[in-house]
Short mmCIF file of C-alpha atoms (C1' of nucleotides) and ligand atoms in Angstrom, two decimals:
data_model
loop_
_atom_site.label_atom_id
_atom_site.label_comp_id
_atom_site.label_asym_id
_atom_site.label_seq_id
_atom_site.Cartn_x
_atom_site.Cartn_y
_atom_site.Cartn_z
CA MET A 1102 87.43 109.02 128.20
CA GLY A 1103 87.35 112.33 126.27
CA VAL A 1104 86.36 115.60 127.89
CA VAL A 1105 84.97 115.63 131.19
CA ARG A 1106 85.31 118.95 132.34
CA LYS A 1107 84.12 122.26 130.25
CA THR A 1108 87.32 124.20 131.26
CA GLN A 1109 88.52 127.50 129.87
CA SER A 1110 90.80 126.05 127.46
CA VAL A 1111 88.07 123.58 125.86
CA SER A 1112 85.91 126.53 125.33
CA LEU A 1113 88.67 128.80 123.71
CA VAL A 1114 89.70 125.69 121.52
CA LEU A 1115 86.00 124.97 120.55
CA ASP A 1116 85.28 128.75 120.02
CA ALA A 1117 88.14 128.70 117.39
CA PHE A 1118 86.56 125.93 115.55
CA ASN A 1119 83.11 127.50 115.72
CA ALA A 1120 84.37 131.07 114.28
CA GLU A 1121 85.70 129.35 111.00
CA ASN A 1122 84.52 126.64 109.26
CA LYS A 1123 87.76 124.83 108.57
CA ALA A 1124 90.48 122.80 109.76
CA ILE A 1125 93.22 124.41 111.92
CA SER A 1126 96.50 122.91 112.26
CA VAL A 1127 97.94 122.11 115.93
CA ILE A 1128 100.60 124.46 115.39
CA ASP A 1129 98.40 127.10 114.40
CA LEU A 1130 96.62 126.61 117.55
CA VAL A 1131 99.44 126.24 119.82
CA GLU A 1132 100.58 129.46 118.30
CA ARG A 1133 97.42 131.57 118.54
CA PHE A 1134 96.67 130.48 122.14
CA SER A 1135 100.55 131.09 123.31
CA ASP A 1136 99.78 133.33 125.44
CA LYS A 1137 96.50 131.62 127.03
CA ILE A 1138 96.89 128.00 127.16
CA ASN A 1139 99.99 126.20 127.28
CA LYS A 1140 101.25 123.88 124.50
CA THR A 1141 101.00 120.98 126.38
CA THR A 1142 97.41 121.60 127.56
CA VAL A 1143 96.40 122.25 124.00
CA TYR A 1144 97.84 119.13 122.77
CA ARG A 1145 95.75 117.23 125.40
CA VAL A 1146 92.43 119.18 124.87
CA LEU A 1147 92.68 118.31 121.38
CA ASP A 1148 93.06 114.66 122.27
CA ARG A 1149 89.78 114.93 124.49
CA LEU A 1150 87.92 116.30 122.01
CA GLU A 1151 89.04 113.76 119.69
CA ASP A 1152 88.08 110.72 121.87
CA ASP A 1153 84.96 112.65 122.41
CA GLY A 1154 84.09 112.64 118.63
CA VAL A 1155 83.85 116.29 118.75
CA LEU A 1156 86.82 116.87 116.11
CA HIS A 1157 88.80 114.48 114.11
CA SER A 1158 92.38 114.89 113.32
CA PHE A 1159 94.48 113.84 110.26
CA LEU A 1160 97.76 114.76 108.73
CA GLY A 1161 98.58 117.45 106.14
CA VAL A 1162 101.43 117.88 103.93
CA ASN A 1163 104.80 117.04 105.71
CA GLY A 1164 103.09 115.13 108.31
CA ILE A 1165 101.45 118.22 110.14
CA LYS A 1166 98.67 117.24 112.26
CA TRP A 1167 95.39 118.97 111.69
CA TYR A 1168 91.91 119.15 113.40
CA ALA A 1169 88.81 119.50 112.09
CA PRO A 1170 84.71 119.30 113.66
CA CYS A 1171 82.99 116.26 113.21
CA LYS A 1172 79.64 116.51 111.41
CA GLY A 1173 78.73 113.04 111.93
CA CYS A 1174 81.80 112.06 110.00
CA SER A 1175 83.06 109.38 112.21
CA GLU A 1176 80.66 106.87 111.74
CA HIS A 1177 81.40 106.13 107.62
CA LYS A 1178 81.53 102.86 106.54
CA HIS A 1179 85.10 101.19 106.43
CA THR A 1180 85.28 101.45 102.68
CA ASP A 1181 84.37 104.70 102.16
CA VAL A 1182 86.67 107.52 102.81
CA HIS A 1183 86.23 111.12 103.92
CA PRO A 1184 88.91 113.32 102.24
CA HIS A 1185 90.53 116.35 102.88
CA PHE A 1186 91.42 119.29 100.57
CA GLN A 1187 94.86 121.16 101.18
CA CYS A 1188 95.38 124.39 98.99
CA THR A 1189 98.98 124.31 97.46
CA ASP A 1190 98.49 128.34 97.65
CA CYS A 1191 97.07 129.28 100.83
CA GLY A 1192 97.56 126.15 102.92
CA LYS A 1193 93.97 125.98 104.08
CA ILE A 1194 92.50 122.56 104.43
CA ASP A 1195 88.62 121.63 104.08
CA CYS A 1196 86.97 118.59 104.79
CA LEU A 1197 85.25 117.20 101.51
CA ASN A 1198 81.83 115.91 101.43
CA VAL A 1199 82.51 113.44 98.85
CA ASP A 1200 83.00 109.68 99.30
CA ILE A 1201 85.90 108.29 97.29
CA THR A 1202 85.59 104.25 97.41
CA ILE A 1203 88.63 102.24 97.63
CA PRO A 1204 88.34 99.18 95.34
CA ASN A 1205 88.64 95.80 96.91
CA LEU A 1206 92.23 94.68 97.32
CA PRO A 1207 92.43 90.82 96.69
CA ASN A 1208 93.97 88.91 99.94
CA ARG A 1209 93.97 92.06 101.95
CA GLU A 1210 91.33 93.43 104.34
CA VAL A 1211 90.97 97.21 104.18
CA ALA A 1212 90.06 99.02 107.39
CA GLY A 1213 90.12 102.58 106.21
CA ALA A 1214 92.26 105.06 104.03
CA GLN A 1215 93.48 108.75 104.46
CA VAL A 1216 93.12 110.57 101.44
CA LEU A 1217 94.92 114.21 101.17
CA ILE A 1218 93.80 115.95 97.81
CA GLN A 1219 96.11 118.83 96.74
CA GLY A 1220 95.48 121.79 94.44
CA LYS A 1221 93.97 125.03 94.47
CA CYS A 1222 91.05 125.84 96.54
CA GLU A 1223 88.13 128.08 95.61
CA ALA A 1224 89.49 131.34 96.86
CA CYS A 1225 92.85 130.78 95.34
CA CYS A 1226 91.46 129.64 91.84
CA ASN A 1227 90.88 133.24 90.16
CA MET B 1160 120.25 117.82 90.11
CA GLY B 1161 119.99 114.43 91.59
CA VAL B 1162 122.25 111.43 91.73
CA VAL B 1163 125.47 112.77 89.72
CA ARG B 1164 128.04 110.32 91.20
CA LYS B 1165 127.68 106.55 92.20
CA THR B 1166 128.99 106.48 95.68
CA GLN B 1167 129.06 103.69 97.89
CA SER B 1168 126.30 105.13 99.97
CA VAL B 1169 124.35 105.13 96.91
CA SER B 1170 124.91 101.55 96.35
CA LEU B 1171 124.18 100.26 99.72
CA VAL B 1172 120.72 102.23 99.55
CA LEU B 1173 119.71 100.68 96.06
CA ASP B 1174 120.68 97.50 97.33
CA ALA B 1175 118.61 97.77 99.82
CA PHE B 1176 115.44 98.54 97.75
CA ASN B 1177 116.59 95.79 95.28
CA ALA B 1178 116.58 93.14 97.87
CA GLU B 1179 113.06 93.36 99.22
CA ASN B 1180 110.34 94.83 96.87
CA LYS B 1181 108.46 97.03 99.18
CA ALA B 1182 108.63 100.49 100.60
CA ILE B 1183 111.10 101.23 103.39
CA SER B 1184 110.87 104.30 105.79
CA VAL B 1185 113.82 106.35 106.50
CA ILE B 1186 113.98 105.71 110.00
CA ASP B 1187 114.56 101.98 108.86
CA LEU B 1188 117.01 102.94 106.57
CA VAL B 1189 118.93 105.18 109.00
CA GLU B 1190 119.06 102.45 111.61
CA ARG B 1191 120.09 99.49 109.43
CA PHE B 1192 122.85 101.62 108.17
CA SER B 1193 123.93 103.06 111.45
CA ASP B 1194 127.21 101.80 111.26
CA LYS B 1195 127.84 102.27 107.31
CA ILE B 1196 126.31 105.48 106.80
CA ASN B 1197 125.93 108.76 108.58
CA LYS B 1198 122.21 109.89 109.13
CA THR B 1199 122.52 113.24 107.30
CA THR B 1200 123.92 111.25 104.70
CA VAL B 1201 121.37 108.55 104.11
CA TYR B 1202 118.57 111.61 104.21
CA ARG B 1203 120.89 113.44 101.50
CA VAL B 1204 121.18 109.99 98.96
CA LEU B 1205 117.19 109.44 99.36
CA ASP B 1206 116.70 112.97 98.27
CA ARG B 1207 118.96 112.84 95.49
CA LEU B 1208 117.51 109.33 94.18
CA GLU B 1209 113.91 110.72 94.69
CA ASP B 1210 115.13 113.98 92.52
CA ASP B 1211 116.36 111.35 89.78
CA GLY B 1212 113.11 109.56 89.67
CA VAL B 1213 114.68 106.12 91.04
CA LEU B 1214 112.46 106.41 94.36
CA HIS B 1215 109.65 108.02 95.28
CA SER B 1216 108.58 109.18 98.84
CA PHE B 1217 105.04 109.38 101.16
CA LEU B 1218 103.95 109.71 104.53
CA GLY B 1219 103.00 106.57 106.24
CA VAL B 1220 100.75 106.72 109.29
CA ASN B 1221 102.50 109.24 112.08
CA GLY B 1222 103.90 111.37 109.65
CA ILE B 1223 106.85 108.96 109.02
CA LYS B 1224 108.38 109.41 105.78
CA TRP B 1225 109.09 106.04 103.22
CA TYR B 1226 110.69 105.59 99.98
CA ALA B 1227 109.76 103.07 97.28
CA PRO B 1228 111.17 102.15 93.76
CA CYS B 1229 109.60 104.10 90.88
CA LYS B 1230 108.35 101.67 87.98
CA GLY B 1231 107.62 104.41 85.92
CA CYS B 1232 104.83 105.56 88.26
CA SER B 1233 105.96 109.09 88.17
CA GLU B 1234 104.32 109.86 85.04
CA HIS B 1235 100.74 109.46 85.98
CA LYS B 1236 98.27 111.92 84.82
CA HIS B 1237 97.57 114.36 87.76
CA THR B 1238 94.30 113.12 88.86
CA ASP B 1239 95.12 109.83 88.68
CA VAL B 1240 96.68 108.39 92.19
CA HIS B 1241 99.47 105.71 92.96
CA PRO B 1242 98.05 104.48 96.57
CA HIS B 1243 100.02 102.81 99.40
CA PHE B 1244 98.88 100.28 101.52
CA GLN B 1245 100.27 100.03 105.12
CA CYS B 1246 99.63 96.89 106.97
CA THR B 1247 98.19 97.80 110.51
CA ASP B 1248 99.70 94.59 111.72
CA CYS B 1249 103.15 94.14 110.69
CA GLY B 1250 103.53 98.12 109.41
CA LYS B 1251 104.45 97.09 106.15
CA ILE B 1252 104.01 99.32 103.09
CA ASP B 1253 103.20 98.52 99.40
CA CYS B 1254 102.71 100.32 96.25
CA LEU B 1255 99.49 99.35 94.62
CA ASN B 1256 99.15 99.25 91.08
CA VAL B 1257 95.24 100.37 91.13
CA ASP B 1258 93.76 103.89 90.04
CA ILE B 1259 91.91 105.71 92.45
CA THR B 1260 90.14 108.79 90.43
CA ILE B 1261 89.46 111.82 92.23
CA PRO B 1262 86.28 112.90 91.41
CA ASN B 1263 86.01 116.56 90.08
CA LEU B 1264 85.68 119.17 92.37
CA PRO B 1265 83.58 122.03 91.43
CA ASN B 1266 85.69 125.19 91.78
CA ARG B 1267 88.68 123.68 92.55
CA GLU B 1268 91.69 122.78 90.63
CA VAL B 1269 93.37 119.55 91.86
CA ALA B 1270 97.06 118.70 91.26
CA GLY B 1271 97.18 115.47 92.93
CA ALA B 1272 96.35 113.25 96.14
CA GLN B 1273 97.94 111.23 98.60
CA VAL B 1274 96.13 108.06 99.59
CA LEU B 1275 97.10 105.95 102.30
CA ILE B 1276 94.69 102.64 102.68
CA GLN B 1277 95.44 100.84 105.94
CA GLY B 1278 94.48 97.39 106.88
CA LYS B 1279 95.71 93.63 106.60
CA CYS B 1280 98.10 92.72 104.40
CA GLU B 1281 98.20 89.47 102.56
CA ALA B 1282 100.88 87.81 105.01
CA CYS B 1283 98.87 89.13 108.20
CA CYS B 1284 95.16 88.10 106.64
CA ASN B 1285 95.69 84.63 107.80
"C1'" DT C 181 148.78 107.62 85.85
"C1'" DA C 182 148.96 112.00 88.22
"C1'" DT C 183 146.42 116.38 88.91
"C1'" DA C 184 142.33 119.33 89.16
"C1'" DT C 185 137.40 119.99 90.03
"C1'" DT C 186 133.36 119.02 91.99
"C1'" DA C 187 130.15 116.34 94.45
"C1'" DA C 188 129.45 113.72 98.20
"C1'" DT C 189 129.94 112.62 103.16
"C1'" DG C 190 130.48 112.72 108.48
"C1'" DC C 191 130.23 115.30 112.50
"C1'" DA C 192 128.23 118.41 115.71
"C1'" DA C 193 124.93 121.19 116.59
"C1'" DC C 194 120.55 122.82 115.67
"C1'" DT C 195 115.25 122.99 114.95
"C1'" DA C 196 110.61 121.57 115.51
"C1'" DA C 197 106.74 118.79 116.70
"C1'" DG C 198 105.17 116.16 120.08
"C1'" DT C 199 105.37 113.88 124.57
"C1'" DT C 200 106.14 112.84 130.03
"C1'" DG C 201 105.96 113.20 135.00
"C1'" DC C 202 104.78 115.78 138.61
"C1'" DA C 203 103.03 119.24 141.55
"C1'" DA C 204 99.34 123.03 141.90
"C1'" DA C 205 94.99 124.65 140.39
"C1'" DT C 206 90.34 124.11 139.00
"C1'" DA C 207 85.92 121.91 137.97
"C1'" DT C 208 82.24 118.95 139.55
"C1'" DA C 209 80.09 116.26 143.34
"C1'" DC C 210 78.39 115.69 147.60
"C1'" DG D 637 81.57 124.57 151.78
"C1'" DT D 638 84.59 120.45 151.43
"C1'" DA D 639 86.07 116.39 149.33
"C1'" DT D 640 87.62 114.27 144.99
"C1'" DA D 641 89.18 113.69 140.50
"C1'" DT D 642 90.36 115.99 136.39
"C1'" DT D 643 92.70 119.59 134.21
"C1'" DT D 644 96.78 122.29 133.59
"C1'" DG D 645 101.62 124.76 133.45
"C1'" DC D 646 106.11 123.98 133.64
"C1'" DA D 647 110.31 122.14 132.64
"C1'" DA D 648 112.76 118.73 130.76
"C1'" DC D 649 112.80 115.29 127.03
"C1'" DT D 650 112.23 112.48 122.69
"C1'" DT D 651 112.19 112.09 117.84
"C1'" DA D 652 112.38 113.11 113.01
"C1'" DG D 653 114.84 115.95 109.97
"C1'" DT D 654 118.19 120.03 108.92
"C1'" DT D 655 122.21 123.16 108.19
"C1'" DG D 656 127.11 124.38 108.22
"C1'" DC D 657 131.40 123.49 107.49
"C1'" DA D 658 135.45 121.13 107.07
"C1'" DT D 659 137.27 116.50 105.20
"C1'" DT D 660 136.95 112.95 101.55
"C1'" DA D 661 135.79 110.56 97.49
"C1'" DA D 662 134.47 110.27 92.72
"C1'" DT D 663 134.91 111.83 88.01
"C1'" DA D 664 137.20 114.82 84.34
"C1'" DT D 665 141.16 116.04 82.07
"C1'" DA D 666 145.85 116.18 80.86
ZN1 LIG E 2150 93.72 128.47 98.77
ZN1 LIG E 2151 87.62 116.28 107.86
ZN1 LIG E 2152 100.91 92.71 107.45
ZN1 LIG E 2153 104.57 103.88 95.66
#
DNA sequence: TATATTAATGCAACTAAGTTGCAAATATAC
DNA sequence: GTATATTTGCAACTTAGTTGCATTAATATA
């Protein structure tokens, strides 16, 4: 499963993530490639890249889907969390390299967590 | 702002939350009141109840909107977090009464966070 | 209690994100 | 170079949520 062939669409999408070191929303990708890649294809390429462990996805505010490159972040222990930070000013999202430990919950079995921290990013703090 | 009048729709919605002590998705509410309240009205009633501090909203998996009653949980400090737990088996979401402290992020200004923990709920753990 | 005022509702039409089926195009294997 | 299987584009669809506007219902006032 995942990416089997190195097609033009795959290259274009990967180039986008290599160029800027941050998360990119699907909406943004669909828009910026609108004259090169069909909307459906963008969704499918991202899907395959995620299956392949090249990208990971998560939801930003308003439930919009974002993708970011994986840097071995897919092999965390299940109670550790890879949080994301979304700037309320510029909208940018970064992967955070800190671990947030979820406390043990009595009578529950924790399998994972999604943490979205909101605030002002470095650039917007001045 | 918020709820000004105690209408039939407001009573029906509040009754639903009083009857079961858990979060309810908007989709569920729209569906279960489909013969009594118009879809648009459901959305607007929930909006007003949230403005009024009666309910709070958050996103479950797939970015679907959920609401739950507020129990003074709207007056937390901004670095403390009121997390939610969604069961991967039955889909139920509960508000968690634990505080997850977000670490200080250098050069960033944290304003809040959304934490969705996933796993098996008490009922589904057996 | 009747009337005026304003908020709330229903409806239909719309938007936006994401999905599906299928035929045509393209990458890889042989 | 040809065969095979994957990928793509397109159009049509689905689903969650929103908007404008005319009608209805709740509250205030007399
Ligand atoms: Zn910023
Ligand atoms: Zn990330
Ligand atoms: Zn459960
Ligand atoms: Zn809650």
